[in-house]
Amino acid sequence: MRVKCVICDTIKKIDNDCPKAKKLRNRLIHTYMCPECDQRIEENTIKRHKTGNFKLYRKKEVQDQYLS
Ligand SMILES: [Zn+2]
């Protein structure tokens, strides 16, 4: 399936049978981030964590999982 990164709008092709594709189809995750952005977010999250201004980035995603 084709997915679009919500951050940089890159279109990626991911395997239909990979866990991420299954999650997207099941609406467990509503957004796709390419590995590059994923990595960048991860680094920023760690940086924020260290500076004490940490906001839990994945909070929305977690809540969605519980709601569905
Ligand atoms: Zn991206």
Coordinates of C-alpha atoms and ligand atoms in Angstrom, one line a residue:
M1 CA 0.0 0.0 0.0
R2 CA 1.0 3.6 -0.5
V3 CA 1.3 5.9 2.5
K4 CA 2.1 9.5 2.8
C5 CA 4.2 10.9 5.6
V6 CA 2.3 13.5 7.6
I7 CA 5.4 15.6 8.2
C8 CA 7.3 15.8 4.9
D9 CA 4.6 14.5 2.5
T10 CA 6.9 11.8 1.1
I11 CA 5.0 9.0 -0.5
K12 CA 6.3 5.6 0.6
K13 CA 5.3 2.2 -0.5
I14 CA 5.0 -0.2 2.4
D15 CA 4.4 -3.9 2.4
N16 CA 0.7 -4.7 2.7
D17 CA 1.5 -7.4 5.2
C18 CA 3.9 -5.5 7.4
P19 CA 2.6 -4.7 11.0
K20 CA 2.5 -1.0 10.2
A21 CA 0.2 -1.5 7.1
K22 CA -2.1 -3.7 9.2
K23 CA -2.3 -1.1 11.9
L24 CA -3.1 1.6 9.4
R25 CA -5.8 -0.5 7.8
N26 CA -7.3 -1.2 11.3
R27 CA -7.1 2.5 12.1
L28 CA -5.0 1.8 15.1
I29 CA -2.7 4.5 13.8
H30 CA -4.2 7.4 11.8
T31 CA -1.0 8.9 10.6
Y32 CA 2.1 7.6 8.9
M33 CA 5.6 8.9 9.4
C34 CA 8.4 7.9 7.2
P35 CA 11.5 6.4 8.9
E36 CA 13.4 9.6 8.5
C37 CA 10.8 11.8 10.3
D38 CA 10.2 9.0 12.8
Q39 CA 13.8 9.1 13.7
R40 CA 13.9 12.9 13.9
I41 CA 10.8 13.0 16.2
E42 CA 12.4 10.4 18.4
E43 CA 15.6 12.5 18.7
N44 CA 13.5 15.6 19.4
T45 CA 11.5 13.8 22.0
I46 CA 14.7 12.6 23.8
K47 CA 16.1 16.2 23.6
R48 CA 12.9 17.6 25.1
H49 CA 12.9 15.0 27.8
K50 CA 16.4 16.0 28.7
T51 CA 15.5 19.7 28.9
G52 CA 12.5 19.1 31.1
N53 CA 9.9 20.4 28.6
F54 CA 8.9 17.0 27.7
K55 CA 5.4 16.5 26.2
L56 CA 4.4 13.0 25.6
Y57 CA 4.4 12.9 21.8
R58 CA 2.6 9.6 21.4
K59 CA -0.2 10.4 23.8
K60 CA -2.9 10.9 21.1
E61 CA -1.9 7.7 19.4
V62 CA -2.1 5.7 22.7
Q63 CA -5.6 7.2 23.4
D64 CA -6.8 6.3 20.0
Q65 CA -5.7 2.7 20.5
Y66 CA -7.7 2.5 23.7
L67 CA -10.8 4.0 22.1
S68 CA -10.9 1.7 19.1
Ligands
ZN1 ZN 8.7 12.2 6.6

